[in-house]
């Protein structure tokens, strides 16, 4: 295939060729970044929470009567909830992964150190590990005599005396790199040591921020006594809706002096946490595909115009011995050259765009492998778009050369 | 004018000749305009002035109660003030109007209405709040300054709550039970939906761009600052605390920031005076040993405060950029297609030129054709914008119910579509007007 006649023909259509190159440039830059944003968001939405997501149902309860002892109340409530048919176990907790109820503590490995690791605290009644379905990879669960009250009314004082904790693997590796965390002491509150007795493999924090710290969490054997707590029930997936209805009725019957909020399954918690990202991914997908489609239309439209404009030349070439596939390949190569020009410029622009997005939207750096993927997609798109007009060009009979158009 | 009619006629004929190409261009413009106008309308509604005509007189004084060392002077005052500083500034009454702000959630029942209790969002404020922010009343009215002093147990309720509890009837004079106390309703607001809900807007710089909740509805109950503290001994929701409060500390002395102050200052001299007043106050409090960073006072205006909090959610800004990138690609497309269309008619243009049409006439005719495509595309874009807004209204975001296409944005849709198509048509039209006369005639 001779490139020179194609190039010299393109220089006679500088403006149109330039427009096409520019369109491919922008499409390439935007589509690369859009793909990357979709990948970033979906990978966050897919993070495993570490708990038995399909089997959990929960109800928030706000106590109104401050004079009552909340710990006694919760104990009675739990007995009643466990009595509901289909409920395998039930606990009271103060927070759950992705429920946005975040209590972050600065954790150190020596008392009163200057630098600390921020980790979310999860507190619950005995049986939390098993009810949530957390997977213990080292150590043991809490023992009955290790439980104390969280003591929220006095400024979360429980944390000043809590004896033991279970941490996530991510937090253990951050605090004690290269060694087992079991039996080591951590400090969540000044100088009081809390011993690590167990490690769970995964548990997301109530609110996510940075991929590196999303699993920095620990469990404490502290019974929640805030006026607002969450009742969590583990049950078979198909029982969840029914259990929620019965549980609401049971809780109101036991004590009407409270307000029940958001009875929901964990699936709903996850959906509502990521709803914003879900919408955004949908929008980005539509925008990305729309851009590719519009660009394909543009390429096809102009190719069509060029074919019509050059019918006579094509006829002459055919009359002089060029085969149909020569003509076909001519237009395909021409398209390949234009798209390649656009891709080269587009890659540079993609990086510039990514830098801007990093500055304003806390997006990570665009990985290099997005560029060949974007390039491949555009080459393919270009070839597809030009195929129709190129075939029509190849079908021009040599006899056209003898006619005046 | 008659020439314009002729051009319009020519343009229509030309558009009808190649329906496929015309449809492609119209769709490209409609989709590009639809996407950008949808996001632009959201931006327009979210970044607007919640108090047009008044916001320039409204200010948000701040002192820094943090006792923590700040050797490099990098600490910006927290978004609210401690109880003492805020009430001291308010009591001085140095501004034209001043209103304290504290927030809490309290259990609420309407004793005689037989409805389940609910958690009501309560705004504790002072009587100037209503005239200062031009809050509209449906029934009754606000409390008076003496009610603030005498700790009267009265309340103003939102239109929504009035509908929920009393079916929208005039409920002035009725009693609500808040936590464990009775309060008398003295006013019911007309529907009031400031966008954003500016008066208790805090923490934007810590929200990671997720600021959609700044557009939620105003509180359901408004109460005098003083009497609400009698009812709710737990105090207001704290923005933050610089150390854990000791057990049993009342909020008036707690080491937390939970009260904000808004002031209205009618002219530049008053603004300067008030700035000097807070600086003096902070210096004096430092001398008393109560404040540490006396020089760290601020007083942003309402709009500056909104900017500081970056109220428009980052997702909305990202969507707007994306939509405009989309429009740009659509325009490139239209340029290419128009170029093809005009140049294909080189023969016809050559004849018109030979018969005496000037280059300007050819240029105008081509631009009329481009503008007509823009107008039709704009109509499609308007429909797509309505569709886009309807889709966003289905989303569970706090600002969903605020979205509508006002007359400004309606006009903007068409203006933008026509301007965009004229821009896209400029280069092709110029090229068409440069068609070499003789060459074209020869090939006919």
Short mmCIF file of C-alpha atoms in Angstrom, two decimals, chain A residues 144-303:
data_model
loop_
_atom_site.label_atom_id
_atom_site.label_comp_id
_atom_site.label_asym_id
_atom_site.label_seq_id
_atom_site.Cartn_x
_atom_site.Cartn_y
_atom_site.Cartn_z
CA UNK A 144 -18.42 -12.96 78.42
CA UNK A 145 -16.42 -11.36 81.27
CA UNK A 146 -14.64 -8.99 78.90
CA UNK A 147 -17.78 -6.99 78.03
CA UNK A 148 -18.25 -3.53 79.53
CA UNK A 149 -20.65 -0.66 78.77
CA UNK A 150 -19.67 1.80 76.03
CA UNK A 151 -20.76 4.55 78.45
CA UNK A 152 -21.81 7.05 75.81
CA UNK A 153 -23.62 9.32 78.32
CA UNK A 154 -20.29 10.07 79.99
CA UNK A 155 -18.38 10.82 76.84
CA UNK A 156 -17.67 7.28 75.57
CA UNK A 157 -15.72 6.49 78.73
CA UNK A 158 -15.76 2.73 77.98
CA UNK A 159 -12.80 3.15 75.67
CA UNK A 160 -10.62 4.19 78.62
CA UNK A 161 -10.94 0.74 80.25
CA UNK A 162 -11.83 -1.73 77.48
CA UNK A 163 -9.49 -4.75 77.99
CA UNK A 164 -9.39 -6.44 74.56
CA UNK A 165 -10.07 -5.88 70.89
CA UNK A 166 -10.36 -7.71 67.56
CA UNK A 167 -8.80 -5.89 64.61
CA UNK A 168 -9.02 -6.31 60.85
CA UNK A 169 -6.09 -7.81 58.98
CA UNK A 170 -5.54 -4.47 57.21
CA UNK A 171 -5.23 -2.63 60.53
CA UNK A 172 -3.06 -5.37 62.06
CA UNK A 173 -0.63 -5.18 59.13
CA UNK A 174 -0.49 -1.41 59.34
CA UNK A 175 0.14 -1.36 63.12
CA UNK A 176 2.45 -4.39 63.34
CA UNK A 177 4.00 -4.87 59.89
CA UNK A 178 5.52 -8.30 59.36
CA UNK A 179 4.44 -9.76 62.69
CA UNK A 180 1.36 -11.24 64.27
CA UNK A 181 -0.81 -8.71 66.08
CA UNK A 182 -2.13 -11.32 68.52
CA UNK A 183 -1.25 -10.55 72.13
CA UNK A 184 0.08 -7.06 71.29
CA UNK A 185 -1.29 -3.94 72.94
CA UNK A 186 -2.85 -0.99 71.12
CA UNK A 187 -3.77 2.40 72.56
CA UNK A 188 -7.05 3.97 71.51
CA UNK A 189 -7.27 6.36 74.43
CA UNK A 190 -4.09 7.85 75.84
CA UNK A 191 -2.22 5.41 78.07
CA UNK A 192 -4.72 2.57 78.49
CA UNK A 193 -3.52 -0.61 76.70
CA UNK A 194 -6.05 -2.78 74.90
CA UNK A 195 -4.88 -6.28 73.96
CA UNK A 196 -5.50 -7.70 70.49
CA UNK A 197 -7.12 -11.14 70.90
CA UNK A 198 -8.33 -11.75 67.37
CA UNK A 199 -7.95 -10.76 63.71
CA UNK A 200 -10.75 -10.81 61.11
CA UNK A 201 -9.89 -10.96 57.41
CA UNK A 202 -12.21 -8.23 56.09
CA UNK A 203 -14.45 -5.52 57.50
CA UNK A 204 -15.18 -2.23 55.73
CA UNK A 205 -15.52 1.00 57.69
CA UNK A 206 -18.91 2.75 58.08
CA UNK A 207 -17.77 5.44 55.65
CA UNK A 208 -15.18 4.97 52.90
CA UNK A 209 -12.60 7.46 51.81
CA UNK A 210 -9.20 6.24 50.76
CA UNK A 211 -8.71 2.72 49.29
CA UNK A 212 -5.65 2.19 51.52
CA UNK A 213 -7.55 2.80 54.77
CA UNK A 214 -11.02 1.47 53.93
CA UNK A 215 -10.60 -1.55 56.20
CA UNK A 216 -8.97 0.15 59.19
CA UNK A 217 -11.46 -1.05 61.79
CA UNK A 218 -11.61 -2.82 65.15
CA UNK A 219 -14.25 -4.38 67.36
CA UNK A 220 -14.52 -3.65 71.08
CA UNK A 221 -16.46 -5.72 73.64
CA UNK A 222 -18.49 -2.64 74.61
CA UNK A 223 -22.27 -2.80 74.87
CA UNK A 224 -23.86 0.18 73.10
CA UNK A 225 -25.82 2.45 75.47
CA UNK A 226 -26.37 5.51 73.31
CA UNK A 227 -29.99 6.61 72.91
CA UNK A 228 -29.81 5.48 69.26
CA UNK A 229 -28.71 1.90 68.54
CA UNK A 230 -29.14 -0.65 65.77
CA UNK A 231 -30.71 -4.09 66.22
CA UNK A 232 -29.17 -6.59 63.79
CA UNK A 233 -30.79 -9.95 63.05
CA UNK A 234 -29.29 -12.79 61.03
CA UNK A 235 -31.76 -14.80 59.05
CA UNK A 236 -32.17 -16.71 55.78
CA UNK A 237 -32.23 -14.27 52.81
CA UNK A 238 -35.89 -14.94 51.92
CA UNK A 239 -37.01 -14.33 55.55
CA UNK A 240 -35.54 -10.86 55.85
CA UNK A 241 -38.60 -8.78 54.88
CA UNK A 242 -40.97 -10.78 57.10
CA UNK A 243 -38.54 -10.73 60.05
CA UNK A 244 -38.24 -6.94 59.74
CA UNK A 245 -42.02 -6.49 59.95
CA UNK A 246 -42.35 -8.80 62.96
CA UNK A 247 -39.33 -7.28 64.69
CA UNK A 248 -40.76 -3.74 64.39
CA UNK A 249 -44.01 -4.94 65.96
CA UNK A 250 -42.16 -6.79 68.74
CA UNK A 251 -39.99 -3.79 69.62
CA UNK A 252 -42.93 -1.37 69.75
CA UNK A 253 -44.92 -3.83 71.89
CA UNK A 254 -42.06 -4.19 74.40
CA UNK A 255 -41.59 -0.46 74.73
CA UNK A 256 -43.62 2.12 72.85
CA UNK A 257 -41.49 4.93 74.17
CA UNK A 258 -39.07 4.88 71.26
CA UNK A 259 -38.90 5.80 67.63
CA UNK A 260 -38.01 3.08 65.13
CA UNK A 261 -36.12 4.25 62.07
CA UNK A 262 -35.20 2.69 58.75
CA UNK A 263 -35.98 -1.03 59.05
CA UNK A 264 -33.87 -2.41 56.20
CA UNK A 265 -31.76 -5.28 54.92
CA UNK A 266 -28.02 -4.89 54.53
CA UNK A 267 -28.51 -5.10 50.78
CA UNK A 268 -30.48 -1.86 51.06
CA UNK A 269 -27.76 -0.28 53.19
CA UNK A 270 -25.18 -1.10 50.51
CA UNK A 271 -27.43 0.14 47.71
CA UNK A 272 -28.15 3.40 49.42
CA UNK A 273 -24.47 3.93 50.29
CA UNK A 274 -23.44 3.50 46.67
CA UNK A 275 -26.50 4.97 45.01
CA UNK A 276 -24.64 8.15 44.09
CA UNK A 277 -21.82 6.17 42.50
CA UNK A 278 -24.32 3.92 40.75
CA UNK A 279 -25.99 6.93 39.14
CA UNK A 280 -22.65 8.43 38.22
CA UNK A 281 -21.43 5.18 36.62
CA UNK A 282 -24.65 5.06 34.57
CA UNK A 283 -24.17 8.65 33.43
CA UNK A 284 -20.51 8.12 32.60
CA UNK A 285 -21.34 4.98 30.63
CA UNK A 286 -24.04 6.75 28.61
CA UNK A 287 -21.75 9.73 28.02
CA UNK A 288 -18.82 7.55 26.94
CA UNK A 289 -20.87 5.43 24.55
CA UNK A 290 -22.65 8.54 23.27
CA UNK A 291 -19.31 10.17 22.49
CA UNK A 292 -18.09 7.12 20.59
CA UNK A 293 -21.35 6.93 18.68
CA UNK A 294 -21.33 10.61 17.70
CA UNK A 295 -17.70 10.34 16.60
CA UNK A 296 -18.50 7.26 14.51
CA UNK A 297 -21.35 9.16 12.84
CA UNK A 298 -18.98 12.04 12.09
CA UNK A 299 -16.37 9.76 10.55
CA UNK A 300 -18.96 7.93 8.47
CA UNK A 301 -20.60 11.18 7.34
CA UNK A 302 -17.34 12.71 6.11
CA UNK A 303 -16.11 9.48 4.54
#
